[in-house]
Coordinates of C-alpha atoms in Angstrom, one line a residue:
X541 CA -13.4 -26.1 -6.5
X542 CA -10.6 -28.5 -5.7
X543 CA -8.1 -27.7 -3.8
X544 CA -5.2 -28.0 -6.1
X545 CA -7.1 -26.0 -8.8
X546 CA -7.7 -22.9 -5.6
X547 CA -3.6 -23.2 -5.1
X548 CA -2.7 -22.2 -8.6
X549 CA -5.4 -19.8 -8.4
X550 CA -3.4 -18.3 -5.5
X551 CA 0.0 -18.7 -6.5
X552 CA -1.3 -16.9 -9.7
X553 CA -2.9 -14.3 -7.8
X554 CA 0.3 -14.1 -5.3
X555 CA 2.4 -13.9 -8.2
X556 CA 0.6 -10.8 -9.8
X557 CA -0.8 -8.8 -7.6
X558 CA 2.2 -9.2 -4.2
X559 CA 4.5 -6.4 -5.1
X560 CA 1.3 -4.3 -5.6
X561 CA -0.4 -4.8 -2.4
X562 CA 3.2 -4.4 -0.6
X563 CA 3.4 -1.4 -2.4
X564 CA -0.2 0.0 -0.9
X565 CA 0.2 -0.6 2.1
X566 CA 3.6 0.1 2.9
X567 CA 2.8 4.1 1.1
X568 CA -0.8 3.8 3.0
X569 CA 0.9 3.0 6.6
X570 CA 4.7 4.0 6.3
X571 CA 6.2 1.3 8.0
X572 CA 7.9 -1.0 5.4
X573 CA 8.0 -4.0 7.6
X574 CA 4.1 -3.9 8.3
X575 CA 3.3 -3.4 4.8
X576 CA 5.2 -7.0 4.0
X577 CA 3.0 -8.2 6.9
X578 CA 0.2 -6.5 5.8
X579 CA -0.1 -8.2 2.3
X580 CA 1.3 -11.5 3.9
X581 CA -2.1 -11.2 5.9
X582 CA -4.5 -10.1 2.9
X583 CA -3.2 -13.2 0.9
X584 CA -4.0 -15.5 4.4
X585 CA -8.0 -13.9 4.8
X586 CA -8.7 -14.1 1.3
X587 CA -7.0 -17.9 1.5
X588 CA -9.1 -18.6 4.5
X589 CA -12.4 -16.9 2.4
X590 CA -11.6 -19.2 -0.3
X591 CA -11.4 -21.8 1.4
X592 CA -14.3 -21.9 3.4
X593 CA -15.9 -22.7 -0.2
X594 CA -17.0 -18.6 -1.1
X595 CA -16.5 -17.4 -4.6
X596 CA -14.3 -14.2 -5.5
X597 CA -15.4 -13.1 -8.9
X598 CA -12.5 -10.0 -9.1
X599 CA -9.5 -11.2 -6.9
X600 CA -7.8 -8.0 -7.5
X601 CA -10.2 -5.9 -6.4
X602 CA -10.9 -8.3 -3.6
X603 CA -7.5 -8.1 -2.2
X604 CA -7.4 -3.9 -2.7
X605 CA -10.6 -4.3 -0.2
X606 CA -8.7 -6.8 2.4
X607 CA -5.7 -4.8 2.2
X608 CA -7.8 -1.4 2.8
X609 CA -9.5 -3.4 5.4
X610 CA -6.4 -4.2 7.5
X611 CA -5.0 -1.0 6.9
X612 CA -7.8 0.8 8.4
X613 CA -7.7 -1.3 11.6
X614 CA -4.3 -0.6 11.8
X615 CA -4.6 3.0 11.8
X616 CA -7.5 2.7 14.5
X617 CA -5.6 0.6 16.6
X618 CA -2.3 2.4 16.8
X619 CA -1.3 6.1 16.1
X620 CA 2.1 6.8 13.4
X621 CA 5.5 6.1 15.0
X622 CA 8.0 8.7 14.1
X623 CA 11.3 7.2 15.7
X624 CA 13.3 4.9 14.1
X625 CA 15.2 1.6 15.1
X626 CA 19.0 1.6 14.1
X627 CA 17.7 -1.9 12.2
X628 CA 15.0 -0.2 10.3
X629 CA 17.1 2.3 9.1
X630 CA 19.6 0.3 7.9
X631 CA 17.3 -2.3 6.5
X632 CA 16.6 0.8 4.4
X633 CA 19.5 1.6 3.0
X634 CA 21.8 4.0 5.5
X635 CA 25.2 2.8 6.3
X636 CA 26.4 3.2 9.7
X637 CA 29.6 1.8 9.2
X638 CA 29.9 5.2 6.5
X639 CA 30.7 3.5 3.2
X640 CA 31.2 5.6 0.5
X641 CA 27.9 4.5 -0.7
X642 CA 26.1 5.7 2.3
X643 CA 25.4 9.4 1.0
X644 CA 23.1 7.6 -2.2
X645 CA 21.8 5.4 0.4
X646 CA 20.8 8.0 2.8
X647 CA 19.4 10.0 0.2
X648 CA 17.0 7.1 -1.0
X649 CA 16.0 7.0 2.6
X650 CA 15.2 10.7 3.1
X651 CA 13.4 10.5 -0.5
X652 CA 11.4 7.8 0.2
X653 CA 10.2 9.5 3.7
X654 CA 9.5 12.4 2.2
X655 CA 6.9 10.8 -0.2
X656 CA 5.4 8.5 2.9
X657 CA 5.3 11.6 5.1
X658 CA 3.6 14.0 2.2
X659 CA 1.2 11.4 1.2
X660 CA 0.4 10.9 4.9
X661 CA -0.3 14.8 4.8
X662 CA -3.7 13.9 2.3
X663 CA -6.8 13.0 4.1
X664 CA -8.7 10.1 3.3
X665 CA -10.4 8.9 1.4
X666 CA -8.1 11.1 -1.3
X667 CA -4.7 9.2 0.3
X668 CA -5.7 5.8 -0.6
X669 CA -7.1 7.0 -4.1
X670 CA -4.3 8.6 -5.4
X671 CA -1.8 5.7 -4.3
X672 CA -3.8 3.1 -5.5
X673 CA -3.8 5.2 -8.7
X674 CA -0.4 6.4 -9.2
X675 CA 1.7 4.1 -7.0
X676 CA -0.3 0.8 -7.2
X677 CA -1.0 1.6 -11.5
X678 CA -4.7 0.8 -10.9
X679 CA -6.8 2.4 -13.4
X680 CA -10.0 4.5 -12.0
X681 CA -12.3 1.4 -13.2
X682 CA -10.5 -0.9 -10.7
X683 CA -9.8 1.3 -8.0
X684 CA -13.9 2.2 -8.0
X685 CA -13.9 -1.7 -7.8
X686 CA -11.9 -2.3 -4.7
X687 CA -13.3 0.3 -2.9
X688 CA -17.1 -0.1 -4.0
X689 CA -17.7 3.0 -4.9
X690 CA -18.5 4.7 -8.4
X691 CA -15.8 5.8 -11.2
X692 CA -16.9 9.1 -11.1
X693 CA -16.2 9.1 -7.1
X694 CA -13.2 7.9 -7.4
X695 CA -11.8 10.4 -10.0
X696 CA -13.0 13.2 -7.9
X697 CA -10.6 11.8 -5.0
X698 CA -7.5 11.1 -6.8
X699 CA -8.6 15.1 -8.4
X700 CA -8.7 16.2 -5.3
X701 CA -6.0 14.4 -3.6
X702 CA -3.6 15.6 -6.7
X703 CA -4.4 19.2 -5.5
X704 CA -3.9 18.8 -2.1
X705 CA -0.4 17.2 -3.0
X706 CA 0.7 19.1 -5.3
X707 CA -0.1 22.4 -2.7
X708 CA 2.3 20.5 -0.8
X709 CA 4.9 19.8 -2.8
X710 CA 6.5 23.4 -2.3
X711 CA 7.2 22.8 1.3
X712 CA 9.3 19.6 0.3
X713 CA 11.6 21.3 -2.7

């Protein structure tokens, strides 16, 4: 394949499937600043794969797998920080300075760390299933495609890992 064609193949591909791999691995990890990195780095390895002249017949699915991939290092390597920086937080949303828009701001914040930390709360394999489900939009077809395993397998997890969640759910009313 020549080069230019593999660009627009990857721009495409950047272009569609970005948000949604920021998205995974931002609710997979919990650290918005690693997800970006995260799916900066699954766009690079399946770049380099590309490259190196090997086919990818589903790129979609072959991204989920990178992404999963990295995320799964990543959780070896390194246990959850809890603590905050000042930066992080208000790269998030929460005004020091106490605008009056701070209370909606600080609200998002606590509402978007309540989903990361219940979803955190399901074990995998179920985790990754229902996100890629419900927050990444991926049908049970494609999610049984990036993660190699069978349809039915897959809907057992996100099954499972809905009734885990919604067990949770109570404690964060």
């Amino acid at each position: 394949m020549s080069h230019s064609k593999l660009e627009r193949q990857f721009t495409k591909a950047y272009d569609q499937y970005a948000d949604a791999i920021f998205r995974h691995c931002y609710f997979r990890i919990g650290d918005r600043e690693r997800g970006m990195e995260m799916m900066q780095e699954t766009f690079m390895k399946s770049w380099e794969y590309a490259g190196n002249g090997k086919e990818i017949k589903d790129m979609r699915a072959f991204l989920y797998r990178i992404a999963n991939n990295l995320i799964v290092d990543q959780l070896r390597r390194k246990s959850r920080r809890t603590e905050e920086s000042l930066e992080t937080l208000q790269e998030k949303g929460f005004d020091i300075a106490g605008e009056d828009n701070s209370a909606r701001a600080t609200e998002k914040v606590f509402n978007e760390k309540q989903v990361v930390e219940v979803l955190g709360k399901i074990k995998e394999p179920y985790r990754s299933a229902v996100i890629m489900r419900y927050i990444d939009e991926l049908s049970p077809k494609q999610i049984a495609e990036a993660m190699d395993e069978s349809v039915n397998v897959v809907s057992v997890r996100i099954n499972r890992g809905m009734n885990t969640l919604r067990s949770l759910l109570p404690d964060y009313a």
